[in-house]
């Protein structure tokens, strides 16, 4: 009888705790450095969540190791809804096909909540290269094999994968220079230390507008409304080239379903506000806050897609 009463008390206490969620600050871990697309999205959403949930929602940047440092910290956190991950393609859908050792399983150890936003990448170059089109860039790379270089957010990042896919499809040899994030690589192009980078559009757009970067092509199947005169890589003769940066919110596996559902509802409202929509769409981004089950199916399709791409270009696990 005593055990039964204790169990009933525990169940009622748990239900009360869940109903009170959140009753302390929430942390969103971003796997990329401050200033990039993921960081911009996280801070937009955290501001709205702080207002709607009545608790501080803070952003912590933990870049490095192709996103695995930040992702692992969330995967191993308590499943109570107070530590979340703003992750993107690399650590969720790409790394397991490229990296031999991972200290977490993105499918098993993380619970999808929703997509926060997505954006094409735009291939940008140093204007001093004096190329304005993809054919001109490829001709320059073929004329000077190994002389050009591209930046990335590390092995397995979408800038790395997009650049290697272009290397493969165009039969060129542009050298890889990895950084912790694309937000570090973009200034390196501006500073003429590397030749180019596939960058998320929110990060690159201000520099394209002021002429410090030359936009060459976008990475998605369709053109971006933010750069309507910039063609896609596929349009330029490389059919099938289609890579989108997407950014999603995750919780540690085992987080109670009522908390996942509450976070999804609040994030969906946050990204649907005019302020957030205008900020994201103005920089070439897209919003489509999938429900948790839909997001899980989307991730499975993305894993299969990138496995196929990686196999087609012959990248090996390391």
XYZ file of C-alpha atoms in Angstrom, residues 112 290-304:
16
model
C 13.661 16.214 -33.431
C 7.527 20.699 -39.736
C 5.848 18.817 -36.905
C 8.160 16.485 -34.928
C 7.061 13.311 -36.760
C 7.366 15.031 -40.159
C 10.795 16.356 -39.218
C 11.924 12.844 -38.264
C 10.874 11.517 -41.695
C 12.615 14.460 -43.377
C 15.865 13.649 -41.557
C 15.762 10.026 -42.694
C 15.382 11.196 -46.296
C 18.276 13.649 -45.866
C 20.560 10.927 -44.482
C 19.857 8.775 -47.546
